[in-house]
mmCIF file of C-alpha atoms in Angstrom:
data_model
loop_
_atom_site.group_PDB
_atom_site.id
_atom_site.type_symbol
_atom_site.label_atom_id
_atom_site.label_comp_id
_atom_site.label_asym_id
_atom_site.label_seq_id
_atom_site.Cartn_x
_atom_site.Cartn_y
_atom_site.Cartn_z
ATOM 1 C CA MET L 155 -3.768 -5.487 20.254
ATOM 2 C CA THR L 156 -3.408 -9.054 19.422
ATOM 3 C CA GLU L 157 -6.311 -11.381 19.453
ATOM 4 C CA VAL L 158 -5.920 -14.852 19.755
ATOM 5 C CA ARG L 159 -7.913 -17.688 19.541
ATOM 6 C CA ARG L 160 -6.639 -21.430 20.517
ATOM 7 C CA GLY L 161 -7.661 -24.200 19.399
ATOM 8 C CA ARG L 162 -8.827 -22.576 16.467
ATOM 9 C CA ARG L 163 -8.489 -25.330 14.148
ATOM 10 C CA SER L 164 -11.390 -26.956 15.375
ATOM 11 C CA ALA L 165 -13.468 -23.905 14.601
ATOM 12 C CA GLU L 166 -13.227 -24.089 10.608
ATOM 13 C CA PRO L 167 -16.878 -24.692 9.715
ATOM 14 C CA ARG L 168 -18.183 -27.431 7.720
ATOM 15 C CA ARG L 169 -20.459 -25.770 5.347
ATOM 16 C CA GLY L 170 -19.478 -24.845 1.845
ATOM 17 C CA ARG L 171 -17.130 -26.188 -0.894
ATOM 18 C CA ARG L 172 -15.155 -23.069 -1.657
ATOM 19 C CA SER L 173 -11.223 -23.418 -1.663
ATOM 20 C CA VAL L 174 -9.243 -21.903 1.418
ATOM 21 C CA ASP L 175 -7.645 -19.728 -0.733
ATOM 22 C CA LEU L 176 -11.030 -18.640 -2.009
ATOM 23 C CA ARG L 177 -12.241 -17.866 1.622
ATOM 24 C CA ARG L 178 -8.611 -16.173 2.152
ATOM 25 C CA GLU L 179 -8.806 -13.813 -0.159
ATOM 26 C CA GLU L 180 -13.230 -12.810 0.773
ATOM 27 C CA ILE L 181 -11.773 -12.260 4.428
ATOM 28 C CA LEU L 182 -8.773 -10.170 2.866
ATOM 29 C CA THR L 183 -11.248 -8.076 1.329
ATOM 30 C CA ALA L 184 -13.859 -7.589 4.055
ATOM 31 C CA THR L 185 -11.103 -6.373 6.468
ATOM 32 C CA LEU L 186 -9.925 -4.048 3.934
ATOM 33 C CA GLU L 187 -13.457 -2.501 4.185
ATOM 34 C CA GLN L 188 -13.669 -2.634 7.602
ATOM 35 C CA VAL L 189 -10.312 -0.963 7.648
ATOM 36 C CA ASP L 190 -11.028 1.813 5.491
ATOM 37 C CA ARG L 191 -14.063 2.316 7.994
ATOM 38 C CA LEU L 192 -12.567 2.197 11.130
ATOM 39 C CA GLY L 193 -8.661 2.388 10.857
ATOM 40 C CA LEU L 194 -6.479 -0.761 11.432
ATOM 41 C CA ALA L 195 -5.771 -0.479 14.979
ATOM 42 C CA ALA L 196 -10.006 -0.262 15.976
ATOM 43 C CA THR L 197 -10.533 -2.857 13.483
ATOM 44 C CA ARG L 198 -11.484 -6.393 15.159
ATOM 45 C CA ILE L 199 -11.912 -9.965 14.121
ATOM 46 C CA ALA L 200 -15.402 -9.931 15.296
ATOM 47 C CA ASP L 201 -15.786 -6.544 12.829
ATOM 48 C CA VAL L 202 -14.677 -9.105 10.216
ATOM 49 C CA ALA L 203 -16.678 -11.930 10.863
ATOM 50 C CA GLN L 204 -19.756 -9.981 11.237
ATOM 51 C CA ALA L 205 -19.471 -8.168 7.960
ATOM 52 C CA LEU L 206 -19.174 -11.955 6.363
ATOM 53 C CA GLY L 207 -22.042 -13.737 8.221
ATOM 54 C CA VAL L 208 -19.543 -16.037 9.399
ATOM 55 C CA SER L 209 -18.070 -16.760 13.289
ATOM 56 C CA PRO L 210 -15.010 -15.361 14.792
ATOM 57 C CA GLY L 211 -13.426 -18.572 14.468
ATOM 58 C CA LEU L 212 -13.400 -19.135 11.051
ATOM 59 C CA VAL L 213 -11.050 -16.140 10.844
ATOM 60 C CA PHE L 214 -8.997 -17.084 13.527
ATOM 61 C CA TYR L 215 -8.602 -20.488 11.865
ATOM 62 C CA HIS L 216 -6.978 -18.762 8.389
ATOM 63 C CA PHE L 217 -5.049 -16.284 10.261
ATOM 64 C CA GLY L 218 -4.087 -17.019 14.176
ATOM 65 C CA THR L 219 -4.209 -13.684 15.553
ATOM 66 C CA LYS L 220 -5.233 -9.922 14.665
ATOM 67 C CA ASP L 221 -1.949 -8.607 13.872
ATOM 68 C CA ALA L 222 -1.569 -11.547 11.540
ATOM 69 C CA LEU L 223 -4.630 -10.965 9.541
ATOM 70 C CA LEU L 224 -4.197 -7.210 9.466
ATOM 71 C CA ALA L 225 -0.439 -7.215 8.351
ATOM 72 C CA GLU L 226 -1.984 -9.742 5.279
ATOM 73 C CA ALA L 227 -4.568 -7.411 4.344
ATOM 74 C CA PHE L 228 -2.153 -4.669 4.419
ATOM 75 C CA GLY L 229 0.097 -6.850 2.125
ATOM 76 C CA HIS L 230 -2.702 -7.771 0.186
ATOM 77 C CA ALA L 231 -3.851 -4.181 -0.585
ATOM 78 C CA VAL L 232 -0.196 -3.140 -1.405
ATOM 79 C CA GLU L 233 0.095 -6.215 -4.140
ATOM 80 C CA ARG L 234 -2.996 -4.990 -6.059
ATOM 81 C CA ASP L 235 -1.322 -1.421 -6.513
ATOM 82 C CA LEU L 236 1.911 -2.741 -7.451
ATOM 83 C CA ALA L 237 0.376 -5.369 -10.021
ATOM 84 C CA LEU L 238 -1.760 -1.943 -11.465
ATOM 85 C CA LEU L 239 1.472 -0.031 -11.266
ATOM 86 C CA ASP L 240 3.280 -3.027 -13.426
ATOM 87 C CA ALA L 241 0.783 -2.992 -15.735
ATOM 88 C CA ALA L 242 0.839 0.676 -16.495
ATOM 89 C CA LEU L 243 4.406 0.703 -16.886
ATOM 90 C CA ALA L 244 4.324 -1.983 -19.285
ATOM 91 C CA ARG L 245 2.343 0.498 -21.306
ATOM 92 C CA GLY L 246 5.060 2.839 -20.933
ATOM 93 C CA THR L 247 6.344 3.840 -24.300
ATOM 94 C CA GLU L 248 9.868 5.670 -23.061
ATOM 95 C CA PRO L 249 11.313 6.739 -19.848
ATOM 96 C CA VAL L 250 9.360 9.881 -19.313
ATOM 97 C CA ASP L 251 6.110 8.408 -19.878
ATOM 98 C CA ARG L 252 6.817 5.328 -17.778
ATOM 99 C CA LEU L 253 8.073 7.824 -14.911
ATOM 100 C CA ARG L 254 4.420 9.968 -15.382
ATOM 101 C CA ARG L 255 2.596 6.519 -14.747
ATOM 102 C CA LEU L 256 4.340 5.711 -12.031
ATOM 103 C CA LEU L 257 4.004 9.061 -10.235
ATOM 104 C CA ARG L 258 0.180 9.107 -11.150
ATOM 105 C CA ILE L 259 -0.052 5.499 -9.180
ATOM 106 C CA TYR L 260 2.441 6.716 -6.528
ATOM 107 C CA GLY L 261 0.860 9.953 -5.213
ATOM 108 C CA PRO L 262 -2.909 10.274 -4.006
ATOM 109 C CA THR L 263 -5.385 10.334 -6.054
ATOM 110 C CA GLY L 264 -9.364 10.472 -5.731
ATOM 111 C CA SER L 265 -10.406 9.742 -2.077
ATOM 112 C CA ALA L 266 -6.815 7.869 -1.844
ATOM 113 C CA PRO L 267 -8.123 4.529 -0.102
ATOM 114 C CA GLY L 268 -4.324 3.009 -0.599
ATOM 115 C CA TRP L 269 -2.769 6.454 0.740
ATOM 116 C CA ARG L 270 -4.869 6.152 3.660
ATOM 117 C CA LEU L 271 -4.378 2.990 4.565
ATOM 118 C CA TRP L 272 -0.577 3.599 4.470
ATOM 119 C CA ILE L 273 -0.867 6.305 6.900
ATOM 120 C CA ASP L 274 -2.769 4.073 9.182
ATOM 121 C CA ALA L 275 0.015 1.525 8.960
ATOM 122 C CA TRP L 276 2.787 4.038 9.573
ATOM 123 C CA ALA L 277 0.588 5.089 13.003
ATOM 124 C CA LEU L 278 0.282 1.594 13.996
ATOM 125 C CA ALA L 279 3.941 0.258 13.078
ATOM 126 C CA LEU L 280 5.642 2.685 15.859
ATOM 127 C CA ARG L 281 4.539 -0.016 18.400
ATOM 128 C CA GLU L 282 3.141 -3.309 16.493
ATOM 129 C CA PRO L 283 6.827 -5.199 14.648
ATOM 130 C CA VAL L 284 4.233 -7.462 12.930
ATOM 131 C CA ILE L 285 3.106 -4.523 10.972
ATOM 132 C CA ARG L 286 6.181 -2.480 10.733
ATOM 133 C CA THR L 287 7.910 -5.833 9.223
ATOM 134 C CA VAL L 288 5.296 -5.844 6.601
ATOM 135 C CA LEU L 289 5.621 -2.084 5.738
ATOM 136 C CA ARG L 290 9.115 -2.057 5.912
ATOM 137 C CA ARG L 291 8.838 -4.938 3.090
ATOM 138 C CA PHE L 292 6.464 -3.380 0.717
ATOM 139 C CA ASN L 293 7.962 0.121 1.168
ATOM 140 C CA GLU L 294 11.011 -1.294 -0.418
ATOM 141 C CA ARG L 295 9.281 -2.893 -2.784
ATOM 142 C CA TRP L 296 8.062 0.494 -4.128
ATOM 143 C CA ASN L 297 11.406 2.153 -3.844
ATOM 144 C CA VAL L 298 12.963 -0.383 -6.039
ATOM 145 C CA VAL L 299 10.348 -0.184 -8.746
ATOM 146 C CA PHE L 300 10.829 3.519 -8.783
ATOM 147 C CA ARG L 301 14.709 2.799 -8.664
ATOM 148 C CA ASP L 302 14.220 0.582 -11.806
ATOM 149 C CA VAL L 303 12.326 3.227 -13.831
ATOM 150 C CA VAL L 304 15.196 5.613 -13.140
ATOM 151 C CA GLU L 305 18.112 3.206 -13.611
ATOM 152 C CA ALA L 306 16.479 2.460 -16.876
ATOM 153 C CA GLY L 307 16.014 6.202 -18.039
ATOM 154 C CA VAL L 308 19.458 6.999 -16.877
ATOM 155 C CA ALA L 309 20.509 3.885 -19.141
ATOM 156 C CA GLN L 310 18.831 5.234 -21.947
ATOM 157 C CA GLY L 311 19.939 8.563 -21.874
ATOM 158 C CA ALA L 312 17.040 10.163 -20.894
ATOM 159 C CA PHE L 313 17.875 11.128 -17.407
ATOM 160 C CA THR L 314 20.461 12.562 -15.695
ATOM 161 C CA CYS L 315 21.396 11.200 -11.994
ATOM 162 C CA ALA L 316 24.664 10.350 -10.639
ATOM 163 C CA ASP L 317 23.038 7.853 -7.204
ATOM 164 C CA PRO L 318 19.310 7.074 -8.553
ATOM 165 C CA ALA L 319 19.135 4.737 -4.749
ATOM 166 C CA SER L 320 19.274 8.445 -2.924
ATOM 167 C CA THR L 321 17.524 10.359 -5.190
ATOM 168 C CA VAL L 322 14.493 7.800 -4.934
ATOM 169 C CA ALA L 323 14.924 7.691 -1.391
ATOM 170 C CA ARG L 324 14.602 11.866 -1.276
ATOM 171 C CA LEU L 325 11.850 11.878 -3.777
ATOM 172 C CA ALA L 326 9.912 9.242 -2.114
ATOM 173 C CA ALA L 327 10.235 10.729 1.153
ATOM 174 C CA LEU L 328 8.889 13.917 -0.215
ATOM 175 C CA ILE L 329 5.656 12.155 -1.596
ATOM 176 C CA ASP L 330 5.113 10.421 1.567
ATOM 177 C CA GLY L 331 5.205 13.795 3.440
ATOM 178 C CA LEU L 332 3.375 15.896 0.762
ATOM 179 C CA SER L 333 0.724 13.124 0.842
ATOM 180 C CA VAL L 334 0.497 13.589 4.836
ATOM 181 C CA ALA L 335 0.198 16.984 4.715
ATOM 182 C CA ASN L 336 -2.506 16.769 2.079
ATOM 183 C CA LEU L 337 -4.784 13.854 3.363
ATOM 184 C CA VAL L 338 -4.105 14.230 7.288
ATOM 185 C CA HIS L 339 -3.145 18.163 7.900
ATOM 186 C CA ARG L 340 -4.862 19.077 4.967
ATOM 187 C CA SER L 341 -2.152 22.056 4.564
ATOM 188 C CA VAL L 342 -1.333 20.916 1.288
ATOM 189 C CA SER L 343 -3.978 20.730 -2.241
ATOM 190 C CA ARG L 344 -3.963 18.292 -4.294
ATOM 191 C CA ALA L 345 -2.885 20.478 -7.355
ATOM 192 C CA GLU L 346 0.134 21.626 -5.028
ATOM 193 C CA LEU L 347 1.197 17.900 -4.467
ATOM 194 C CA HIS L 348 1.104 16.820 -7.780
ATOM 195 C CA ARG L 349 3.036 20.050 -9.460
ATOM 196 C CA TRP L 350 5.634 20.401 -6.641
ATOM 197 C CA VAL L 351 6.318 16.071 -6.847
ATOM 198 C CA ALA L 352 6.548 16.756 -10.746
ATOM 199 C CA GLU L 353 8.776 19.963 -10.743
ATOM 200 C CA GLU L 354 11.082 18.429 -7.996
ATOM 201 C CA VAL L 355 11.378 14.881 -9.813
ATOM 202 C CA ALA L 356 12.307 16.921 -12.915
ATOM 203 C CA ALA L 357 15.039 18.688 -11.397
ATOM 204 C CA GLU L 358 16.288 15.717 -9.765
ATOM 205 C CA LEU L 359 16.462 13.635 -13.081
ATOM 206 C CA GLY L 360 17.665 16.635 -15.035
ATOM 207 C CA LEU L 361 14.336 17.258 -16.979
ATOM 208 C CA PRO L 362 12.777 20.630 -17.957
ATOM 209 C CA ARG L 363 10.634 21.971 -15.143
ATOM 210 C CA ASP L 364 7.158 21.508 -16.847
ATOM 211 C CA ALA L 365 8.143 18.130 -18.629
ATOM 212 C CA LEU L 366 6.089 15.591 -15.671
ATOM 213 C CA SER L 367 3.030 18.398 -15.541
#
């Protein structure tokens, strides 16, 4: 899968005065657009370069390999989602409200581009160690945020949970599985997904059945 271009440092074009970081941002954004259209495995350096109207050499100059580009693009997308989650949680007024906000962002909404990317990455990670490493790191970051919300609720007496780490592991697996069932198998409706998750999270944390509806 890996595409590597030798001598790539000489490929940096001399046009424009935009910073390296800005150029990388443009490439990552274009990569995510191509991934959404083609899928992670099928996206090529050439596709990204063509979308930007630049030479493939420029993309190789910044990222070196296709695997590195896809891994950074995935990380870029997840960082965006985590920033949205942090902002939403900061607006939370109390434990149940913060938990409701977390579940709203964690689960698939709309056309679910973020979830389609995660599912795509899971499939690719089976055989691509670079993607697998990045996927594992960001999955743990999501779980840490989830655990923090649960632990804060327990500390404030709003939730009952003897083992937040195990509870979050179970709930994350439930959300992952139901999201695949909804987006891939089409065997679970979006309404069922949200209702079942809300009911199971409430049960795990000692809340009334409809507390998160």
